[in-house]
Coordinates of C-alpha atoms in Angstrom, one line a residue:
X716 CA 39.1 114.0 161.6
X717 CA 36.5 112.7 159.2
X718 CA 37.0 115.7 156.9
X719 CA 40.8 115.1 156.9
X720 CA 40.3 111.4 156.1
X721 CA 37.8 112.2 153.4
X722 CA 40.2 114.8 151.9
X723 CA 43.1 112.2 152.0
X724 CA 40.8 109.6 150.3
X725 CA 40.0 112.1 147.6
X726 CA 43.6 112.9 147.0
X727 CA 44.6 109.2 146.9
X728 CA 41.7 108.4 144.5
X729 CA 42.7 111.4 142.3
X730 CA 46.3 110.2 142.2
X731 CA 45.3 106.7 141.3
X732 CA 43.0 108.0 138.6
X733 CA 45.8 110.2 137.1
X734 CA 48.2 107.3 137.2
X735 CA 45.6 105.0 135.6
X736 CA 44.8 107.6 132.9
X737 CA 48.6 108.0 132.3
X738 CA 49.1 104.3 132.1
X739 CA 46.2 104.0 129.6
X740 CA 47.6 106.8 127.6
X741 CA 51.0 105.2 127.5
X742 CA 49.3 102.0 126.4
X743 CA 47.6 103.8 123.5
X744 CA 50.9 105.5 122.6
X745 CA 52.7 102.2 122.7
X746 CA 50.1 100.6 120.4
X747 CA 50.4 103.4 117.9
X748 CA 54.2 103.1 118.0
X749 CA 54.0 99.3 117.3
X750 CA 51.6 99.9 114.4
X751 CA 54.0 102.5 112.9
X752 CA 56.9 100.1 113.2
X753 CA 55.0 97.4 111.4
X754 CA 54.0 99.8 108.7
X755 CA 57.6 100.9 108.3
X756 CA 58.6 97.3 107.8
X757 CA 56.0 96.9 105.0
X758 CA 57.3 100.0 103.2
X759 CA 59.0 99.5 99.9
X760 CA 61.8 101.8 101.0
X761 CA 64.8 99.7 102.1
X762 CA 67.6 101.1 104.2
X763 CA 70.1 98.4 103.3
X764 CA 71.1 96.3 100.3
X765 CA 69.1 93.4 101.7
X766 CA 66.2 93.7 104.3
X767 CA 63.3 92.0 105.9
X768 CA 59.9 93.2 104.5
X769 CA 56.3 92.6 105.6
X770 CA 53.7 92.2 102.8
X771 CA 50.0 91.9 102.9
X772 CA 49.9 93.4 106.4
X773 CA 46.6 93.2 108.1
X774 CA 46.7 94.9 111.5
X775 CA 43.8 95.2 114.0
X776 CA 44.7 98.0 116.5
X777 CA 43.3 98.1 120.0
X778 CA 43.8 100.2 123.1
X779 CA 45.5 97.6 125.4
X780 CA 46.3 95.0 122.7
X781 CA 46.4 94.5 119.0
X782 CA 46.8 91.6 116.6
X783 CA 47.4 90.9 113.0
X784 CA 48.8 88.8 110.2
X785 CA 51.4 89.4 107.4
X786 CA 53.7 87.6 105.1
X787 CA 57.5 88.0 105.7
X788 CA 60.1 88.1 102.9
X789 CA 63.9 88.6 102.7
X790 CA 64.6 90.8 99.7
X791 CA 67.8 91.8 97.9
X792 CA 67.5 95.4 96.7
X793 CA 70.4 94.7 94.3
X794 CA 68.7 91.8 92.5
X795 CA 67.3 92.3 89.1
X796 CA 64.6 89.6 89.7
X797 CA 62.2 91.9 91.6
X798 CA 60.4 94.3 89.3
X799 CA 59.3 97.7 90.5
X800 CA 56.0 97.5 92.4
X801 CA 56.0 93.7 92.7
X802 CA 55.9 92.0 96.1
X803 CA 58.9 89.8 96.9
X804 CA 58.4 86.0 97.2
X805 CA 57.3 85.4 100.8
X806 CA 59.1 83.0 103.1
X807 CA 56.5 82.6 105.8
X808 CA 53.1 83.8 107.0
X809 CA 53.2 85.2 110.5
X810 CA 50.4 85.8 113.0
X811 CA 51.0 88.0 116.1
X812 CA 49.4 89.4 119.2
X813 CA 50.8 92.5 121.0
X814 CA 50.1 93.6 124.6
X815 CA 50.6 97.3 125.0
X816 CA 50.7 97.4 128.8
X817 CA 53.9 99.3 129.7
X818 CA 55.6 97.6 132.6
X819 CA 59.1 98.0 134.2
X820 CA 60.2 95.0 132.1
X821 CA 59.4 96.7 128.8
X822 CA 57.1 98.7 126.7
X823 CA 55.2 95.8 125.3
X824 CA 55.1 92.0 125.0
X825 CA 54.1 89.9 122.0
X826 CA 53.6 86.3 120.9
X827 CA 53.8 85.0 117.4
X828 CA 53.8 82.0 115.1
X829 CA 55.1 81.4 111.6
X830 CA 54.4 78.8 108.9
X831 CA 56.0 78.4 105.4
X832 CA 54.6 80.5 102.5
X833 CA 55.3 81.0 98.9
X834 CA 56.2 78.6 96.1
X835 CA 58.3 76.4 98.4
X836 CA 55.6 76.1 101.0
X837 CA 53.8 73.2 99.4
X838 CA 57.0 71.1 99.1
X839 CA 58.1 72.1 102.6
X840 CA 54.7 71.1 104.0
X841 CA 54.9 67.8 102.3
X842 CA 58.3 67.2 103.9
X843 CA 57.7 68.4 107.4
X844 CA 53.9 68.5 107.6
X845 CA 51.3 71.3 108.0
X846 CA 51.3 71.2 111.8
X847 CA 55.0 72.3 112.1
X848 CA 55.3 75.9 113.0
X849 CA 57.8 78.2 114.7
X850 CA 56.4 80.0 117.8
X851 CA 57.8 82.5 120.2
X852 CA 57.1 85.0 122.9
X853 CA 59.1 88.2 123.4
X854 CA 59.1 91.8 124.5
X855 CA 60.2 95.3 123.5
X856 CA 62.4 97.0 126.0
X857 CA 62.2 100.6 127.1
X858 CA 65.2 101.3 124.8
X859 CA 63.5 99.8 121.8
X860 CA 65.4 96.5 121.8
X861 CA 63.4 93.5 120.5
X862 CA 63.9 90.0 121.9
X863 CA 62.1 86.8 121.7
X864 CA 62.5 83.1 122.3
X865 CA 61.9 80.6 119.4
X866 CA 60.7 77.0 119.5
X867 CA 60.0 74.3 117.0
X868 CA 58.2 71.1 118.0
X869 CA 59.3 67.6 117.3
X870 CA 58.8 66.5 113.7
X871 CA 58.8 62.9 112.5
X872 CA 57.8 61.8 109.0
X873 CA 58.2 58.1 108.2
X874 CA 57.8 58.6 104.4
X875 CA 60.7 61.0 104.2
X876 CA 62.7 59.6 107.0
X877 CA 62.7 63.0 108.8
X878 CA 63.4 63.1 112.5
X879 CA 63.8 66.4 114.2
X880 CA 64.0 66.6 118.0
X881 CA 62.3 69.6 119.7
X882 CA 64.5 72.6 119.5
X883 CA 64.7 76.0 121.0
X884 CA 66.5 79.3 120.4
X885 CA 66.3 83.0 120.8
X886 CA 67.1 86.3 119.1
X887 CA 67.7 89.9 120.1
X888 CA 67.8 92.9 117.8
X889 CA 69.0 96.4 118.8
X890 CA 69.7 99.5 116.9
X891 CA 73.0 98.0 115.7
X892 CA 73.4 94.7 117.6
X893 CA 72.0 91.3 116.7
X894 CA 72.1 88.1 118.7
X895 CA 70.8 84.7 117.7
X896 CA 71.1 81.3 119.4
X897 CA 69.7 77.9 118.3
X898 CA 70.2 74.4 119.9
X899 CA 69.2 71.2 118.1
X900 CA 69.6 67.9 119.8
X901 CA 69.2 65.8 116.7
X902 CA 68.3 66.0 113.0
X903 CA 68.0 63.1 110.6
X904 CA 66.8 62.4 107.1
X905 CA 66.8 59.6 104.5
X906 CA 66.0 60.1 100.8
X907 CA 67.1 58.7 97.4
X908 CA 69.7 56.4 98.9
X909 CA 71.3 59.1 101.0
X910 CA 71.1 59.4 104.8
X911 CA 72.2 62.1 107.2
X912 CA 72.2 62.2 111.0
X913 CA 73.3 65.2 113.0
X914 CA 73.7 65.3 116.8
X915 CA 74.2 68.2 119.2
X916 CA 74.1 71.1 116.8
X917 CA 74.6 74.6 118.3
X918 CA 74.5 77.9 116.5
X919 CA 75.4 81.3 118.1
X920 CA 75.7 84.8 116.6
X921 CA 76.6 87.8 118.7
X922 CA 77.1 91.0 116.6
X923 CA 77.6 94.4 118.3
X924 CA 77.5 96.1 114.9
X925 CA 75.6 94.0 112.3
X926 CA 76.3 96.5 109.5
X927 CA 80.1 96.3 109.9
X928 CA 80.0 92.7 110.9
X929 CA 81.9 93.0 114.2
X930 CA 81.2 90.3 116.7
X931 CA 81.3 86.5 116.6
X932 CA 79.7 83.5 114.8
X933 CA 80.0 80.0 116.2
X934 CA 78.7 76.6 115.0
X935 CA 79.5 73.3 116.8
X936 CA 78.3 69.8 116.2
X937 CA 78.9 66.7 118.3
X938 CA 78.6 64.3 115.4
X939 CA 77.6 64.3 111.7
X940 CA 77.1 60.9 110.0
X941 CA 76.4 60.8 106.2
X942 CA 76.3 58.0 103.7
X943 CA 79.8 58.9 102.5
X944 CA 81.5 59.4 105.9
X945 CA 81.3 61.0 109.3
X946 CA 82.8 63.7 111.5
X947 CA 83.0 64.1 115.3
X948 CA 83.6 67.1 117.5
X949 CA 83.4 69.8 114.8
X950 CA 83.7 73.5 115.7
X951 CA 83.7 76.6 113.6
X952 CA 84.2 80.1 114.9
X953 CA 84.6 83.4 113.2
X954 CA 85.2 86.7 115.0
X955 CA 85.7 90.3 113.9
X956 CA 86.8 92.8 116.6
X957 CA 87.6 96.5 116.8
X958 CA 91.1 97.0 118.4
X959 CA 91.5 100.8 118.8
X960 CA 91.6 102.1 115.2
X961 CA 92.2 98.7 113.8
X962 CA 90.0 95.7 112.8
X963 CA 91.0 92.1 113.4
X964 CA 89.2 89.1 111.8
X965 CA 89.8 85.5 112.4
X966 CA 88.1 82.1 111.6
X967 CA 88.9 78.7 112.9
X968 CA 87.7 75.2 112.1
X969 CA 88.5 72.0 114.1
X970 CA 87.4 68.4 114.3
X971 CA 88.4 65.5 116.5
X972 CA 87.8 63.0 113.7
X973 CA 86.9 63.0 110.0
X974 CA 86.3 59.6 108.3
X975 CA 85.4 58.8 104.7
X976 CA 85.8 55.4 103.1
X977 CA 88.8 53.7 104.5
X978 CA 90.5 57.1 105.3
X979 CA 90.6 58.8 108.7
X980 CA 92.0 62.1 109.9
X981 CA 92.3 63.1 113.5
X982 CA 92.9 66.4 115.4
X983 CA 92.1 68.6 112.4
X984 CA 92.8 72.3 112.8
X985 CA 92.6 75.2 110.4
X986 CA 93.0 78.8 111.6
X987 CA 92.8 81.8 109.2
X988 CA 93.2 85.5 110.2
X989 CA 93.4 89.0 108.8
X990 CA 94.6 91.5 111.4
X991 CA 95.5 95.2 111.7
X992 CA 93.1 96.5 109.0
X993 CA 92.6 100.3 109.2
X994 CA 89.1 100.7 110.8
X995 CA 88.3 104.0 109.1
X996 CA 89.1 102.6 105.7
X997 CA 87.2 99.3 106.3
X998 CA 84.1 101.3 107.4
X999 CA 84.3 103.5 104.4
X1000 CA 84.6 100.6 102.0
X1001 CA 81.8 98.7 103.8
X1002 CA 79.5 101.7 103.4
X1003 CA 80.3 102.1 99.7
X1004 CA 79.9 98.4 99.1
X1005 CA 76.4 98.4 100.6
X1006 CA 75.2 101.6 99.0
X1007 CA 76.4 100.6 95.5
X1008 CA 75.3 97.0 95.4
X1009 CA 78.9 95.6 95.7
X1010 CA 80.8 98.5 94.1
X1011 CA 78.7 98.0 90.9
X1012 CA 77.4 101.6 90.6
X1013 CA 79.9 104.1 92.0
X1014 CA 79.8 107.9 91.3
X1015 CA 83.1 109.7 90.5
X1016 CA 83.3 111.0 94.1
X1017 CA 82.6 107.5 95.4
X1018 CA 85.3 106.0 93.2
X1019 CA 87.8 108.6 94.5
X1020 CA 86.7 107.8 98.1
X1021 CA 87.1 104.0 97.6
X1022 CA 90.6 104.5 96.1
X1023 CA 91.7 106.7 99.0
X1024 CA 90.3 104.0 101.4
X1025 CA 92.3 101.2 99.7
X1026 CA 95.5 103.3 99.6
X1027 CA 95.2 104.1 103.3
X1028 CA 94.3 100.5 104.2
X1029 CA 97.4 99.1 102.5
X1030 CA 99.7 102.0 103.5
X1031 CA 98.9 101.6 107.2
X1032 CA 99.7 97.9 107.0
X1033 CA 98.0 94.6 107.8
X1034 CA 98.7 91.0 108.0
X1035 CA 96.9 87.9 106.7
X1036 CA 97.6 84.2 106.8
X1037 CA 96.9 80.7 108.0
X1038 CA 98.2 80.6 111.5
X1039 CA 97.7 76.8 111.7
X1040 CA 96.8 73.9 109.5
X1041 CA 97.3 70.5 111.0
X1042 CA 96.0 66.9 111.0
X1043 CA 97.2 63.4 111.8
X1044 CA 96.4 59.9 110.8
X1045 CA 97.8 56.4 111.2
X1046 CA 100.1 57.2 108.2
X1047 CA 101.6 60.3 109.7
X1048 CA 100.9 64.0 110.5
X1049 CA 101.5 67.5 109.3
X1050 CA 101.5 70.9 111.1
X1051 CA 102.2 74.2 109.4
X1052 CA 101.5 77.9 109.1
X1053 CA 102.1 80.7 106.6
X1054 CA 101.6 84.5 107.0
X1055 CA 101.8 87.5 104.7
X1056 CA 102.3 91.0 106.0
X1057 CA 102.1 94.5 104.5
X1058 CA 104.3 96.5 106.9
X1059 CA 103.2 100.0 107.7
X1060 CA 104.6 102.7 105.3
X1061 CA 105.3 106.4 105.9
X1062 CA 104.3 107.0 102.2
X1063 CA 100.7 107.5 101.4
X1064 CA 101.1 105.4 98.3
X1065 CA 101.4 101.7 99.2
X1066 CA 104.3 99.7 97.8
X1067 CA 104.3 95.9 97.6
X1068 CA 108.1 95.9 97.0
X1069 CA 108.8 97.8 100.2
X1070 CA 106.1 96.6 102.5
X1071 CA 105.6 92.9 101.7
X1072 CA 106.9 90.3 104.2
X1073 CA 106.1 86.6 104.4
X1074 CA 107.1 83.7 106.6
X1075 CA 106.0 80.1 107.3
X1076 CA 106.9 76.6 108.2
X1077 CA 105.8 73.1 107.6
X1078 CA 106.6 70.0 109.7
X1079 CA 105.5 66.5 108.7
X1080 CA 105.9 62.9 109.6
X1081 CA 105.2 60.3 106.9
X1082 CA 105.4 56.7 108.0
X1083 CA 106.6 54.1 105.5
X1084 CA 108.4 56.8 103.4
X1085 CA 110.9 55.2 101.0
X1086 CA 114.5 56.5 100.9
X1087 CA 114.0 57.9 97.4
X1088 CA 110.9 59.8 98.6
X1089 CA 112.7 61.2 101.6
X1090 CA 115.6 62.3 99.4
X1091 CA 113.3 64.0 97.0
X1092 CA 111.8 66.1 99.8
X1093 CA 115.3 66.9 101.2
X1094 CA 116.3 68.1 97.7
X1095 CA 113.2 70.4 97.7
X1096 CA 114.5 72.2 100.8
X1097 CA 113.2 70.1 103.7
X1098 CA 115.4 69.4 106.7
X1099 CA 115.4 66.3 108.9
X1100 CA 113.2 66.4 112.0
X1101 CA 113.8 63.6 114.4
X1102 CA 114.0 60.1 112.9
X1103 CA 111.0 60.1 110.6
X1104 CA 110.1 63.8 110.4
X1105 CA 110.9 66.7 108.0
X1106 CA 110.7 70.4 108.4
X1107 CA 110.9 73.4 106.1
X1108 CA 111.0 77.1 107.1
X1109 CA 111.1 80.3 105.0
X1110 CA 111.2 84.0 105.5
X1111 CA 110.9 86.8 102.9
X1112 CA 111.8 90.4 103.9
X1113 CA 113.4 93.4 102.2
X1114 CA 114.0 91.4 99.0
X1115 CA 115.8 88.6 100.7
X1116 CA 114.7 85.0 101.1
X1117 CA 115.8 82.8 104.0
X1118 CA 115.1 79.1 103.5
X1119 CA 116.0 76.9 106.5
X1120 CA 118.4 79.6 107.8
X1121 CA 120.1 79.8 104.4
X1122 CA 119.9 83.4 103.1
X1123 CA 119.8 84.4 99.4
X1124 CA 118.7 80.9 98.3
X1125 CA 117.1 80.8 94.9
X1126 CA 118.4 84.3 94.0
X1127 CA 117.2 84.1 90.4
X1128 CA 113.6 83.4 91.5
X1129 CA 113.7 86.2 94.0
X1130 CA 114.9 88.7 91.4
X1131 CA 112.0 87.7 89.2
X1132 CA 109.6 88.2 92.1
X1133 CA 111.0 91.6 93.0
X1134 CA 110.7 92.7 89.3
X1135 CA 107.1 91.5 89.4
X1136 CA 106.4 93.5 92.6
X1137 CA 107.8 96.6 91.0
X1138 CA 105.4 96.1 88.0
X1139 CA 102.6 95.4 90.5
X1140 CA 103.4 98.7 92.3
X1141 CA 103.1 100.6 89.0
X1142 CA 99.8 99.0 88.2
X1143 CA 98.6 99.7 91.8
X1144 CA 99.6 103.3 91.6
X1145 CA 97.7 103.6 88.3
X1146 CA 94.6 101.8 89.6
X1147 CA 94.5 104.1 92.7
X1148 CA 95.2 107.3 90.8
X1149 CA 92.5 109.9 91.5
X1150 CA 91.9 110.5 87.8
X1151 CA 91.7 106.8 86.8
X1152 CA 88.3 105.6 86.0
X1153 CA 87.2 102.3 87.5
X1154 CA 86.4 101.0 84.0
X1155 CA 89.8 101.7 82.7
X1156 CA 91.4 100.1 85.8
X1157 CA 90.0 96.7 85.2
X1158 CA 92.7 94.1 84.5
X1159 CA 95.6 96.1 85.9
X1160 CA 95.9 94.3 89.1
X1161 CA 95.5 90.8 87.6
X1162 CA 98.1 91.7 85.0
X1163 CA 100.4 92.9 87.8
X1164 CA 100.0 89.8 89.9
X1165 CA 100.6 87.6 86.9
X1166 CA 103.9 89.5 86.5
X1167 CA 104.7 89.2 90.2
X1168 CA 104.2 85.4 90.2
X1169 CA 105.1 84.1 86.7
X1170 CA 104.0 80.6 85.8
X1171 CA 106.1 80.3 82.7
X1172 CA 109.3 81.9 81.4
X1173 CA 108.8 85.5 80.3
X1174 CA 109.5 86.1 76.6
X1175 CA 112.9 87.7 76.0
X1176 CA 112.8 91.4 75.3
X1177 CA 113.9 92.6 71.8
X1178 CA 117.3 94.1 71.5
X1179 CA 117.2 98.0 71.5
X1180 CA 117.8 99.6 68.1
X1181 CA 120.7 101.8 67.4
X1182 CA 120.7 104.9 69.6
X1183 CA 117.7 103.6 71.6
X1184 CA 118.2 103.2 75.4
X1185 CA 116.7 100.2 77.1
X1186 CA 113.8 101.1 79.3
X1187 CA 114.5 100.8 83.1
X1188 CA 111.3 98.9 83.5
X1189 CA 112.5 96.2 81.1
X1190 CA 115.4 95.4 83.4
X1191 CA 114.6 93.1 86.3
X1192 CA 117.4 94.6 88.4
X1193 CA 116.1 98.2 88.1
X1194 CA 115.9 99.5 91.7
X1195 CA 113.1 101.4 93.3
X1196 CA 113.7 105.2 93.4
X1197 CA 114.8 106.1 96.9
X1198 CA 112.8 108.3 99.3
X1199 CA 110.8 111.2 98.1
X1200 CA 111.2 112.6 94.6
X1201 CA 114.7 114.2 94.1
X1202 CA 116.1 114.9 90.6
X1203 CA 119.6 114.3 92.0
X1204 CA 118.9 110.8 93.2
X1205 CA 116.0 109.6 91.0
X1206 CA 118.1 108.2 88.1
X1207 CA 118.1 104.8 86.4
X1208 CA 115.3 103.7 88.8
X1209 CA 111.5 103.1 88.9
X1210 CA 109.2 105.4 90.9
X1211 CA 105.9 107.2 91.2
X1212 CA 105.1 110.8 92.2
X1213 CA 102.4 113.4 92.1
X1214 CA 103.0 116.8 90.5
X1215 CA 101.9 120.0 92.1
X1216 CA 99.1 120.2 89.5
X1217 CA 97.7 116.9 90.6
X1218 CA 99.1 114.8 87.7
X1219 CA 100.8 111.5 88.5
X1220 CA 103.7 109.7 86.7
X1221 CA 104.8 106.1 87.4
X1222 CA 107.7 104.5 85.5
X1223 CA 111.3 104.9 84.7
X1224 CA 113.5 107.9 85.7
X1225 CA 116.8 109.3 84.5
X1226 CA 118.2 112.4 86.2
X1227 CA 114.8 113.1 87.7
X1228 CA 113.0 113.0 84.3
X1229 CA 110.6 110.4 82.9
X1230 CA 112.7 108.0 80.9
X1231 CA 112.0 104.6 79.3
X1232 CA 108.5 103.2 79.7
X1233 CA 106.0 104.9 82.0
X1234 CA 102.4 106.1 82.6
X1235 CA 101.4 109.7 83.0
X1236 CA 97.9 110.3 84.4
X1237 CA 96.5 113.9 84.2
X1238 CA 94.3 115.3 87.0
X1239 CA 91.3 115.4 84.6
X1240 CA 91.6 111.6 83.9
X1241 CA 93.4 111.7 80.6
X1242 CA 96.4 109.4 80.4
X1243 CA 99.5 108.4 78.3
X1244 CA 101.2 105.0 78.6
X1245 CA 104.3 104.6 76.6
X1246 CA 108.0 105.5 76.1
X1247 CA 109.8 108.6 77.2
X1248 CA 113.2 110.1 76.5
X1249 CA 114.4 112.6 79.1
X1250 CA 110.9 113.8 80.0
X1251 CA 109.6 113.9 76.4
X1252 CA 107.3 111.4 74.7
X1253 CA 109.6 109.5 72.3
X1254 CA 108.7 106.0 71.0
X1255 CA 105.5 104.0 70.9
X1256 CA 102.7 104.8 73.2
X1257 CA 98.9 105.2 73.7
X1258 CA 96.9 108.2 74.8
X1259 CA 93.6 107.6 76.6
X1260 CA 90.6 109.9 77.1
X1261 CA 89.2 110.5 80.6
X1262 CA 86.6 107.8 80.1
X1263 CA 89.3 105.2 79.4
X1264 CA 88.8 105.0 75.6
X1265 CA 91.8 105.2 73.3
X1266 CA 92.4 108.7 71.8
X1267 CA 95.5 108.0 69.7
X1268 CA 98.0 105.1 69.5
X1269 CA 101.2 104.9 67.6
X1270 CA 104.6 106.6 67.6
X1271 CA 105.9 109.8 69.0
X1272 CA 109.1 111.6 68.0
X1273 CA 110.4 114.4 70.4
X1274 CA 107.0 114.9 71.8
X1275 CA 105.1 115.0 68.5
X1276 CA 102.7 112.2 67.4
X1277 CA 103.8 111.0 63.9
X1278 CA 101.2 108.3 63.4
X1279 CA 100.5 104.5 63.8

C-alpha cells in the first residue's frame, strides 16, 4: 500500500514538474515573441503608406517578465520630409512592463504609460503640465489580438483656462480589425479672447478591415459652446459595409440646435451615401492607392489594372447622393434630397449618356415671403405646397427631364447636356484605353465635364468649306451608335469600339467607318486625334507618341501628312 502511494506521489510530482517546466518554457517563448514584435515595430521597413514605428527601443528581457522604454512616432512613407536613415519626429515616450505568464485569458499581460515627446512636447507640457500622462493595462490573446484600456487623469490649469475631466477609453487591434472608444465628460479652454466648452464627447471606431476601411466611425457631443456660437445634440456617423460583392458607404450629421449670433437652426440633418460600388474594383484601387502613394508612381501594368478597375466600377453601376438635407428655424424650414445613379451596363465600356440617372426634390416653407418673391420661385419651377410652402421635383433618365411631372421641360438645356455627355464618354473611353498613358490622360475628364455642364454659351462652330462634311461630333443632336459595332447600323453617329488587334477608335462613324472627328489609339500607346473621311485621315489632326508627346501636327490629305 505504501509502495503504491509512493509511486502515485512520484507520478503526480513528475506530472507537476513537467507541467511547470512546460509553463516556464511557454513563458520564455512568449517573452521572445514579445521582443521580436517590438523589434519589428522599430524596423525601418513599413508595410503600409503610413505606420506606427518605435525608435530608441531599450528592451530588458526576462524569463517571466520584461520591461523597456521607446519613443513612438506616426510616419508617412510617402512624405518627402523624412530623409533616408533619419528617425521620424516622436509623438510620445512610452514605458512598459510585460508579464509573460501564459494564462487561459491570454498569452501575456502588459501595463504602459506615455508622455509627450519631440518638438511639441515642451509646448504641450506648458499647456497641460508634466504630470499628465496616458496609462493603460492590456493583454495579448491566444490569437494574437492586442487590447488595452486607456485613461487620462483630470487636468486643470488656471493660466491656460484648461479643464479636462478624467476620461477613459480602450482599443483593440487584430490582424485586420481595429476598435477604439473614448469618452470625455468635459473639456474647456480659454485663450486669447476665445473660449470653448465641450460636454459629453464620445468617439467610437469599429473597423473589421482597417486597410479597406470597412466598419463604422461615430462621434457624438451633448453640447459645444464657443465664443461665436453653440451647438446641442450633435452626432456624426460614417459607415462602410460589404454587401455581397458590393460596397456601401454612408455618412450622416445631425444636430438638435445650432446657434450663432442672432441666428438659430433646429433639427439639422445631412445624410450622404455612395452605394453599390463593385467590391473587387474598390479593393484593387485601394491596394494601388496605398502601394503607389496615392496613384503617384504607377507602373505600366498598375496603370492598366487601375483603368480596368475604374471601367468595371462604373460599368457595374453605383449610386451617390444626399439622401436628406433639412433644417428649420423661426423663419421657416427646408427638406430635400438629390441622387445620381450610374445604372448597370452590359457593355464593359461605361457610358455616361446611357447609364446616368438623377432625381431629387426640395420642399421649403419661408415665413414672411412677399408675393413677388413667391412668384419668382414659382417661375423657377416650384409648385405650391400648402398655404406657405413650395416644392420642386425633378427626374432625369434616358435623356428626358421631368420637372414637377412635366416631361421634356427645358429641352434645349437637355440637348446641350446630352451632347456634353457624349463628349465626356469619348474622353472617358480615351482615358481608360489600355494604351493611354496616365500622363497623357490628364485634363481629359475635366475638359469633358466642362463640356457636359457648360457655364457659358459655346462658341459657334465655323461653317464647313466647300465639299467638306460637318463632323458628327460637332452636331449636338448626333446620336450614340446603337448596340455593338455593326457597319450597317453605325452611320451618322458617335461610338467607340476595340479592333481585333487591340486598337481603339472613339468618334464619328459613317457607314461603319471613322468619319468626322475622332481619336484612334493603337495598342502600343500611339494615338491620332483629328479628322477622318470614310476611314482615312483627312483634315487637321495630331499624332502622339506612346509617351504622350506630339509626333506631328498639321493637315492630312487622303491619309498622307502634308505639313502644318
